[in-house]
Tab-separated table of C-alpha atoms in Angstrom:
chain	number	residue	atom	x	y	z
Q	1	MET	CA	0.000	0.000	0.000
Q	2	LYS	CA	2.217	2.803	-1.292
Q	3	SER	CA	1.440	6.434	-0.638
Q	4	GLU	CA	1.028	8.404	-3.880
Q	5	THR	CA	3.152	11.314	-2.649
Q	6	LYS	CA	5.891	11.453	-0.069
Q	7	LYS	CA	4.014	12.375	3.101
Q	8	THR	CA	5.964	13.237	6.241
Q	9	ILE	CA	4.925	11.501	9.448
Q	10	LEU	CA	6.008	12.180	13.037
Q	11	LEU	CA	6.216	8.959	15.060
Q	12	ALA	CA	6.410	9.369	18.850
Q	13	GLU	CA	6.978	6.054	20.663
Q	14	ASP	CA	9.071	5.310	23.757
Q	15	ASP	CA	9.332	1.557	23.070
Q	16	ASP	CA	12.556	1.304	21.034
Q	17	ASN	CA	11.655	-1.980	19.334
Q	18	LEU	CA	8.137	-0.884	18.354
Q	19	ARG	CA	9.418	2.488	17.166
Q	20	ARG	CA	12.020	0.842	14.904
Q	21	VAL	CA	9.483	-1.645	13.513
Q	22	LEU	CA	6.939	1.083	12.769
Q	23	GLU	CA	9.590	3.324	11.240
Q	24	PHE	CA	10.642	0.494	8.913
Q	25	GLN	CA	7.070	-0.436	7.944
Q	26	LEU	CA	5.994	3.135	7.266
Q	27	SER	CA	9.186	3.953	5.352
Q	28	GLU	CA	8.717	0.813	3.275
Q	29	ALA	CA	5.183	2.001	2.467
Q	30	GLY	CA	6.588	5.206	0.979
Q	31	TYR	CA	6.350	7.666	3.868
Q	32	LYS	CA	9.068	9.948	5.208
Q	33	ILE	CA	9.346	9.256	8.947
Q	34	LEU	CA	10.810	11.383	11.734
Q	35	THR	CA	10.832	9.753	15.170
Q	36	ALA	CA	10.994	10.767	18.825
Q	37	PRO	CA	11.420	8.558	21.925
Q	38	ASP	CA	9.316	10.758	24.224
Q	39	GLY	CA	6.656	13.447	24.154
Q	40	ALA	CA	8.949	16.381	24.890
Q	41	GLN	CA	11.312	15.540	22.046
Q	42	ALA	CA	8.349	14.882	19.755
Q	43	LEU	CA	7.020	18.378	20.442
Q	44	GLU	CA	10.417	19.882	19.637
Q	45	VAL	CA	10.640	17.918	16.375
Q	46	PHE	CA	7.091	18.945	15.476
Q	47	THR	CA	7.760	22.661	15.982
Q	48	ASN	CA	10.824	22.542	13.716
Q	49	ASN	CA	9.360	20.562	10.802
Q	50	ASP	CA	6.266	20.309	8.628
Q	51	PHE	CA	4.207	17.140	8.990
Q	52	ASP	CA	1.188	15.612	7.308
Q	53	CYS	CA	0.250	13.374	10.240
Q	54	VAL	CA	1.355	12.463	13.769
Q	55	ILE	CA	1.319	8.980	15.311
Q	56	THR	CA	1.903	8.947	19.060
Q	57	ASP	CA	1.772	6.489	21.916
Q	58	LEU	CA	-0.338	7.644	24.847
Q	59	ARG	CA	2.043	6.525	27.600
Q	60	MET	CA	5.414	8.256	27.231
Q	61	PRO	CA	7.938	9.885	29.579
Q	62	LYS	CA	8.395	13.659	29.984
Q	63	LEU	CA	5.199	14.455	28.085
Q	64	SER	CA	2.297	12.038	27.668
Q	65	GLY	CA	0.669	11.385	24.318
Q	66	LEU	CA	-2.463	13.205	25.459
Q	67	GLU	CA	-0.452	16.271	26.503
Q	68	LEU	CA	1.458	16.118	23.210
Q	69	LEU	CA	-1.826	15.945	21.301
Q	70	GLU	CA	-3.188	19.021	23.072
Q	71	LYS	CA	-0.024	21.040	22.378
Q	72	ILE	CA	0.089	19.943	18.721
Q	73	LYS	CA	-3.542	20.940	18.226
Q	74	LEU	CA	-2.742	24.406	19.582
Q	75	LEU	CA	0.057	24.730	17.023
Q	76	ASN	CA	-1.839	23.146	14.117
Q	77	PRO	CA	-5.537	22.401	14.724
Q	78	GLU	CA	-5.947	20.739	11.313
Q	79	ILE	CA	-3.237	18.055	11.430
Q	80	PRO	CA	-4.559	14.496	11.970
Q	81	VAL	CA	-3.170	12.725	15.050
Q	82	ILE	CA	-3.398	8.947	15.548
Q	83	VAL	CA	-2.875	7.661	19.092
Q	84	ILE	CA	-1.592	4.218	20.062
Q	85	THR	CA	-3.190	2.707	23.159
Q	86	ALA	CA	-2.494	-0.338	25.291
Q	87	PHE	CA	-5.149	-2.744	26.522
Q	88	GLY	CA	-7.179	-1.122	29.308
Q	89	GLU	CA	-6.602	2.484	28.143
Q	90	VAL	CA	-9.959	2.934	26.442
Q	91	GLU	CA	-10.969	5.874	28.667
Q	92	THR	CA	-7.734	7.674	27.848
Q	93	ALA	CA	-8.255	6.960	24.157
Q	94	VAL	CA	-11.744	8.458	24.368
Q	95	SER	CA	-10.242	11.541	26.039
Q	96	ALA	CA	-7.786	11.765	23.157
Q	97	MET	CA	-10.630	11.637	20.625
Q	98	LYS	CA	-12.426	14.429	22.485
Q	99	ALA	CA	-9.192	16.432	22.406
Q	100	GLY	CA	-9.070	16.161	18.619
Q	101	ALA	CA	-7.356	12.862	17.764
Q	102	PHE	CA	-8.357	11.442	14.386
Q	103	ASP	CA	-8.433	7.816	15.609
Q	104	TYR	CA	-6.758	5.385	17.972
Q	105	ILE	CA	-5.205	1.933	17.537
Q	106	ASN	CA	-5.072	-0.696	20.244
Q	107	LYS	CA	-1.927	-2.715	20.870
Q	108	PRO	CA	-1.139	-5.230	19.550
Q	109	PHE	CA	-1.826	-4.209	15.960
Q	110	ASN	CA	-0.541	-5.398	12.605
Q	111	ARG	CA	1.061	-3.571	9.700
Q	112	ASP	CA	-2.115	-3.360	7.612
Q	113	GLU	CA	-4.079	-1.839	10.488
Q	114	ILE	CA	-1.662	1.029	11.033
Q	115	LEU	CA	-1.300	1.662	7.294
Q	116	LEU	CA	-5.059	1.697	6.707
Q	117	THR	CA	-5.622	4.087	9.614
Q	118	LEU	CA	-2.835	6.353	8.382
Q	119	GLU	CA	-4.238	6.336	4.854
Q	120	ARG	CA	-7.704	7.275	6.148
Q	121	ALA	CA	-6.234	10.103	8.220
Q	122	LEU	CA	-4.303	11.524	5.277
Q	123	ASN	CA	-7.278	11.226	2.914
Q	124	PHE	CA	-9.496	12.959	5.469
Q	125	SER	CA	-6.953	15.748	5.879
Q	126	GLU	CA	-6.564	16.205	2.121
Q	127	THR	CA	-10.337	16.351	1.690
Q	128	LYS	CA	-10.617	19.007	4.415
Q	129	ASN	CA	-7.819	21.032	2.821
Q	130	GLU	CA	-9.411	20.764	-0.623
Q	131	ASN	CA	-12.797	21.789	0.745
Q	132	ARG	CA	-11.182	24.754	2.475
Q	133	ARG	CA	-9.419	25.729	-0.752
Q	134	LEU	CA	-12.679	25.516	-2.706
Q	135	ARG	CA	-14.480	27.568	-0.056
Q	136	GLU	CA	-11.826	30.274	-0.350
Q	137	ILE	CA	-12.173	30.259	-4.145
Q	138	ILE	CA	-15.949	30.539	-3.859
Q	139	LYS	CA	-15.729	33.314	-1.272
Q	140	LYS	CA	-13.303	35.241	-3.493
Q	141	GLU	CA	-15.363	34.595	-6.638
Q	142	PHE	CA	-18.603	35.856	-5.152
Q	143	ARG	CA	-17.401	38.844	-3.137
Q	144	ILE	CA	-19.291	41.967	-4.130
Q	145	GLU	CA	-16.223	43.646	-5.626
Q	146	ASN	CA	-15.979	40.764	-8.118
Q	147	LEU	CA	-19.545	41.149	-9.397
Q	148	VAL	CA	-19.321	42.644	-12.878
Q	149	GLY	CA	-21.177	45.800	-13.853
Q	150	ASP	CA	-20.142	49.434	-14.375
Q	151	SER	CA	-23.480	50.694	-15.703
Q	152	LEU	CA	-25.566	53.021	-13.559
Q	153	PRO	CA	-28.349	50.419	-13.053
Q	154	MET	CA	-25.868	47.796	-11.843
Q	155	GLN	CA	-23.938	50.240	-9.683
Q	156	ALA	CA	-27.212	51.115	-7.955
Q	157	VAL	CA	-27.886	47.409	-7.366
Q	158	LEU	CA	-24.373	46.712	-6.082
Q	159	SER	CA	-24.573	49.691	-3.733
Q	160	VAL	CA	-27.688	48.220	-2.108
Q	161	VAL	CA	-26.142	44.741	-2.062
Q	162	GLU	CA	-22.999	46.016	-0.352
Q	163	ARG	CA	-24.977	47.731	2.393
Q	164	VAL	CA	-27.372	44.846	2.987
Q	165	SER	CA	-24.529	42.310	3.164
Q	166	ARG	CA	-23.474	43.869	6.485
Q	167	SER	CA	-26.831	43.036	8.032
Q	168	ASP	CA	-29.066	39.995	8.494
Q	169	ALA	CA	-32.050	41.604	6.784
Q	170	THR	CA	-34.251	39.430	4.586
Q	171	VAL	CA	-33.746	40.244	0.906
Q	172	LEU	CA	-36.062	39.749	-2.078
Q	173	ILE	CA	-34.263	39.769	-5.439
Q	174	ALA	CA	-36.504	40.324	-8.450
Q	175	GLY	CA	-35.479	40.021	-12.078
Q	176	GLU	CA	-36.018	38.213	-15.334
Q	177	SER	CA	-34.658	34.693	-15.788
Q	178	GLY	CA	-30.907	34.724	-16.342
Q	179	THR	CA	-30.207	38.133	-14.795
Q	180	GLY	CA	-28.017	36.615	-12.063
Q	181	LYS	CA	-30.264	36.503	-9.023
Q	182	GLU	CA	-28.402	33.614	-7.375
Q	183	LEU	CA	-25.090	35.341	-8.091
Q	184	ILE	CA	-26.316	38.420	-6.223
Q	185	ALA	CA	-27.540	36.217	-3.352
Q	186	LYS	CA	-24.099	34.620	-3.116
Q	187	GLY	CA	-22.496	38.048	-3.232
Q	188	ILE	CA	-24.561	39.098	-0.219
Q	189	HIS	CA	-23.738	35.896	1.670
Q	190	PHE	CA	-20.006	35.721	0.922
Q	191	SER	CA	-19.475	39.403	1.699
Q	192	GLY	CA	-21.253	39.236	5.052
Q	193	LYS	CA	-20.585	37.888	8.525
Q	194	ARG	CA	-22.054	34.482	7.607
Q	195	LYS	CA	-19.557	33.912	4.768
Q	196	ASN	CA	-17.875	30.968	6.532
Q	197	LYS	CA	-21.204	29.231	7.103
Q	198	PRO	CA	-23.364	27.293	4.613
Q	199	PHE	CA	-25.022	28.844	1.585
Q	200	VAL	CA	-27.914	26.523	0.730
Q	201	ALA	CA	-30.019	27.067	-2.385
Q	202	ILE	CA	-33.355	25.528	-3.309
Q	203	ASN	CA	-35.475	26.122	-6.406
Q	204	CYS	CA	-39.065	26.128	-5.206
Q	205	ALA	CA	-40.344	25.556	-8.742
Q	206	ALA	CA	-38.247	22.414	-9.235
Q	207	ILE	CA	-39.722	20.381	-6.368
Q	208	PRO	CA	-43.144	18.689	-6.527
Q	209	GLU	CA	-45.724	20.400	-4.328
Q	210	ASN	CA	-46.218	17.282	-2.187
Q	211	LEU	CA	-42.481	17.080	-1.383
Q	212	ILE	CA	-41.445	20.679	-0.829
Q	213	GLU	CA	-42.508	20.821	2.839
Q	214	ALA	CA	-40.335	17.827	3.767
Q	215	GLU	CA	-37.497	19.202	1.634
Q	216	LEU	CA	-37.560	22.578	3.376
Q	217	PHE	CA	-38.428	21.652	6.953
Q	218	GLY	CA	-37.185	18.058	7.216
Q	219	TYR	CA	-39.237	15.136	8.433
Q	220	LYS	CA	-39.679	12.627	11.213
Q	221	ARG	CA	-38.936	8.969	10.698
Q	222	GLY	CA	-42.087	7.095	9.690
Q	223	SER	CA	-44.030	10.246	8.811
Q	224	PHE	CA	-44.581	8.979	5.258
Q	225	THR	CA	-43.647	6.026	3.063
Q	226	GLY	CA	-39.884	5.984	2.575
Q	227	ALA	CA	-39.138	8.184	5.603
Q	228	ASN	CA	-36.753	5.685	7.161
Q	229	LEU	CA	-34.663	8.191	9.138
Q	230	ASP	CA	-35.148	11.495	10.931
Q	231	THR	CA	-33.954	13.945	8.291
Q	232	LYS	CA	-32.977	17.608	8.366
Q	233	GLY	CA	-34.431	19.956	5.784
Q	234	LYS	CA	-32.834	22.864	3.947
Q	235	PHE	CA	-33.463	25.268	6.823
Q	236	GLU	CA	-31.481	23.140	9.280
Q	237	ASN	CA	-28.797	22.440	6.671
Q	238	ALA	CA	-28.313	26.199	6.390
Q	239	THR	CA	-27.852	26.683	10.156
Q	240	ASP	CA	-25.899	29.889	10.922
Q	241	GLY	CA	-25.708	30.552	7.181
Q	242	THR	CA	-28.035	31.599	4.374
Q	243	LEU	CA	-30.961	29.840	2.712
Q	244	PHE	CA	-31.630	31.042	-0.830
Q	245	LEU	CA	-35.229	30.429	-1.907
Q	246	ASP	CA	-35.195	30.721	-5.686
Q	247	GLU	CA	-38.482	31.088	-7.581
Q	248	ILE	CA	-40.311	31.883	-4.347
Q	249	SER	CA	-43.442	32.615	-6.391
Q	250	ALA	CA	-43.838	28.834	-6.830
Q	251	MET	CA	-44.210	28.291	-3.073
Q	252	PRO	CA	-47.581	26.533	-2.563
Q	253	LEU	CA	-50.174	28.792	-0.956
Q	254	LEU	CA	-50.863	26.232	1.797
Q	255	LEU	CA	-47.173	26.206	2.749
Q	256	GLN	CA	-46.736	29.968	2.836
Q	257	PRO	CA	-47.950	30.317	6.475
Q	258	LYS	CA	-45.171	27.943	7.583
Q	259	LEU	CA	-42.577	30.062	5.807
Q	260	LEU	CA	-44.072	33.175	7.383
Q	261	ARG	CA	-43.674	31.558	10.814
Q	262	VAL	CA	-39.989	30.910	10.115
Q	263	LEU	CA	-39.451	34.562	9.260
Q	264	GLN	CA	-41.357	35.754	12.320
Q	265	GLU	CA	-40.220	33.257	14.958
Q	266	GLN	CA	-36.951	31.833	13.584
Q	267	GLU	CA	-38.190	28.300	14.206
Q	268	ILE	CA	-39.314	25.355	12.091
Q	269	VAL	CA	-41.411	22.245	12.660
Q	270	ARG	CA	-40.324	19.106	10.853
Q	271	PHE	CA	-42.958	17.233	8.856
Q	272	GLY	CA	-44.548	14.664	11.186
Q	273	GLU	CA	-43.489	16.485	14.374
Q	274	SER	CA	-45.285	18.995	16.576
Q	275	ASN	CA	-42.457	20.563	18.578
Q	276	PRO	CA	-40.732	23.600	17.017
Q	277	ARG	CA	-36.952	23.763	16.576
Q	278	LYS	CA	-35.084	27.060	16.848
Q	279	ILE	CA	-32.914	27.998	13.872
Q	280	ASP	CA	-30.558	30.836	12.974
Q	281	VAL	CA	-30.740	31.298	9.214
Q	282	ARG	CA	-30.721	34.314	6.935
Q	283	ILE	CA	-33.335	34.189	4.176
Q	284	ILE	CA	-32.762	35.532	0.673
Q	285	ALA	CA	-35.558	34.936	-1.837
Q	286	ALA	CA	-35.714	35.508	-5.573
Q	287	THR	CA	-38.440	35.674	-8.187
Q	288	ASN	CA	-38.944	36.319	-11.889
Q	289	GLN	CA	-42.640	37.018	-11.298
Q	290	ASN	CA	-44.436	40.153	-10.139
Q	291	LEU	CA	-45.279	39.208	-6.555
Q	292	GLU	CA	-47.344	42.353	-6.005
Q	293	LYS	CA	-49.700	41.259	-8.783
Q	294	MET	CA	-49.790	37.757	-7.300
Q	295	VAL	CA	-50.791	39.298	-3.957
Q	296	GLU	CA	-53.622	41.181	-5.696
Q	297	ALA	CA	-54.706	37.931	-7.383
Q	298	GLY	CA	-54.707	36.075	-4.064
Q	299	THR	CA	-52.016	33.564	-5.095
Q	300	PHE	CA	-49.347	34.943	-2.747
Q	301	ARG	CA	-49.828	36.068	0.855
Q	302	GLU	CA	-49.442	39.791	1.401
Q	303	ASP	CA	-47.932	39.390	4.890
Q	304	LEU	CA	-45.345	36.935	3.538
Q	305	TYR	CA	-44.494	39.292	0.692
Q	306	PHE	CA	-43.777	42.153	3.090
Q	307	ARG	CA	-41.703	39.861	5.333
Q	308	LEU	CA	-39.605	38.776	2.351
Q	309	ALA	CA	-39.225	42.225	0.803
Q	310	VAL	CA	-37.576	43.939	3.782
Q	311	VAL	CA	-34.849	44.903	1.315
Q	312	PRO	CA	-35.996	44.622	-2.319
Q	313	VAL	CA	-33.331	44.324	-5.019
Q	314	ASN	CA	-34.442	44.698	-8.638
Q	315	LEU	CA	-31.992	43.310	-11.184
Q	316	PRO	CA	-32.118	45.066	-14.561
Q	317	PRO	CA	-32.220	42.940	-17.739
Q	318	LEU	CA	-29.052	42.925	-19.824
Q	319	ARG	CA	-30.702	44.867	-22.693
Q	320	THR	CA	-31.034	47.901	-20.385
Q	321	ARG	CA	-27.355	47.920	-19.444
Q	322	ARG	CA	-25.598	47.221	-22.725
Q	323	GLU	CA	-22.466	49.081	-21.605
Q	324	ASP	CA	-21.776	46.129	-19.270
Q	325	ILE	CA	-21.656	43.609	-22.135
Q	326	PRO	CA	-17.944	44.137	-23.076
Q	327	LEU	CA	-16.969	43.706	-19.397
Q	328	LEU	CA	-19.079	40.563	-19.122
Q	329	VAL	CA	-17.668	39.176	-22.386
Q	330	ASN	CA	-14.103	39.521	-21.086
Q	331	HIS	CA	-15.080	38.108	-17.690
Q	332	PHE	CA	-16.832	35.038	-19.101
Q	333	PHE	CA	-14.134	34.531	-21.750
Q	334	ARG	CA	-11.409	34.459	-19.089
Q	335	ARG	CA	-13.385	32.006	-16.937
Q	336	ALA	CA	-14.185	29.727	-19.879
Q	337	LYS	CA	-10.514	29.627	-20.933
Q	338	GLU	CA	-9.453	28.638	-17.420
Q	339	LYS	CA	-12.234	26.060	-17.134
Q	340	HIS	CA	-11.448	24.305	-20.427
Q	341	GLY	CA	-7.672	24.809	-20.519
Q	342	PHE	CA	-7.449	27.179	-23.512
Q	343	GLU	CA	-5.165	29.741	-21.874
Q	344	ASP	CA	-3.649	31.002	-25.165
Q	345	LEU	CA	-6.999	31.686	-26.807
Q	346	LYS	CA	-7.687	35.305	-27.803
Q	347	ILE	CA	-10.961	37.065	-28.489
Q	348	GLU	CA	-11.396	39.660	-31.229
Q	349	ARG	CA	-12.403	43.138	-30.088
Q	350	GLU	CA	-15.175	43.196	-32.671
Q	351	VAL	CA	-16.962	40.348	-30.868
Q	352	ALA	CA	-17.949	42.520	-27.907
Q	353	GLY	CA	-19.188	45.219	-30.286
Q	354	VAL	CA	-21.379	42.766	-32.184
Q	355	LEU	CA	-22.784	41.276	-28.993
Q	356	THR	CA	-23.590	44.719	-27.599
Q	357	ASN	CA	-26.198	45.123	-30.328
Q	358	TYR	CA	-28.005	41.901	-29.417
Q	359	SER	CA	-30.993	42.025	-27.033
Q	360	PHE	CA	-30.177	38.815	-25.062
Q	361	PRO	CA	-33.646	37.642	-24.013
Q	362	GLY	CA	-31.897	35.052	-21.825
Q	363	ASN	CA	-29.891	37.851	-20.183
Q	364	VAL	CA	-26.497	37.220	-18.531
Q	365	ARG	CA	-26.966	33.435	-18.530
Q	366	GLU	CA	-27.431	33.434	-22.310
Q	367	LEU	CA	-24.301	35.562	-22.778
Q	368	GLU	CA	-22.240	33.303	-20.524
Q	369	ASN	CA	-23.381	30.168	-22.365
Q	370	LEU	CA	-22.636	31.807	-25.719
Q	371	ILE	CA	-19.084	32.756	-24.698
Q	372	GLU	CA	-18.376	29.279	-23.310
Q	373	ARG	CA	-19.652	27.722	-26.542
Q	374	MET	CA	-17.342	30.023	-28.542
Q	375	VAL	CA	-14.348	28.952	-26.439
Q	376	VAL	CA	-15.081	25.228	-26.719
Q	377	LEU	CA	-15.929	25.236	-30.438
């Protein structure tokens, strides 16, 4: 079981024979190993080198494995630590897990056991690092200053978006299909204080009416056929973050009072339950319909509309801000080149001029798809 890249492991073990055996086995498996015979020396080695994982015995002189774990986690909270325990040390192992250990191995153990545990720890760490990297990319991508638009209509929108991102106010984004309503919602989320928490999106028009309640609020086990487990809904999945309700106009009229209760009380009731659950979620809704007319027609609750439209944001169609088209062309062209690996590709200046004269009924989405198609073909 060879490691794909040369990972560096710190091995802290006071038993000379076991330390030598483990060092040999791990080195043979393709890992770079640095060792220490006690906790104090292990801490010194750790502070002077970069490691991908730490394996430590719990019982060691000068500094126990548990104390070493706690000090390592202060220095690097993300590094996975595997602890080695002797028979009868289960309580100490549990304490180590509570202190942040990735896993523990009981003595005696074989070569495959230690290698499998190490591989799991490294894979888990790499996944966390990749997720963190992607989150940083997303946060950077969707910050307000990266939203494209120099026209007066878009500058007015971005000014409102920038101010509202500092608050927890409920926002209603209105605009034609393809104008970038979800992009604006992400801009608000990733520029605000909830940016490190979940951004959860749901298209209310894409879910059958008989399923949307369970999808939003979650459900109790046994509450309907196929409900085999207690399940969280989108509101709970978005805890401490933002829930983006796209196409809010499609929300069934019978379900609208439940949504109103969430906005008023910050609590939800799972389908099949009766006790409310407190939540802390910011709500951003979007629509391509005229909700005021729907209120007049009796197909959308007036009180819900006013609760959603605390801060209304109206996105202009692309045909009313043609001066933004050259900026958007360059932006989408650069992204499409990076996405498909055509870094040397150039775009003629005349292209933006031609596109500026087109009305784009599909708005920004249509322009983005067109540019990507040009890059690929």
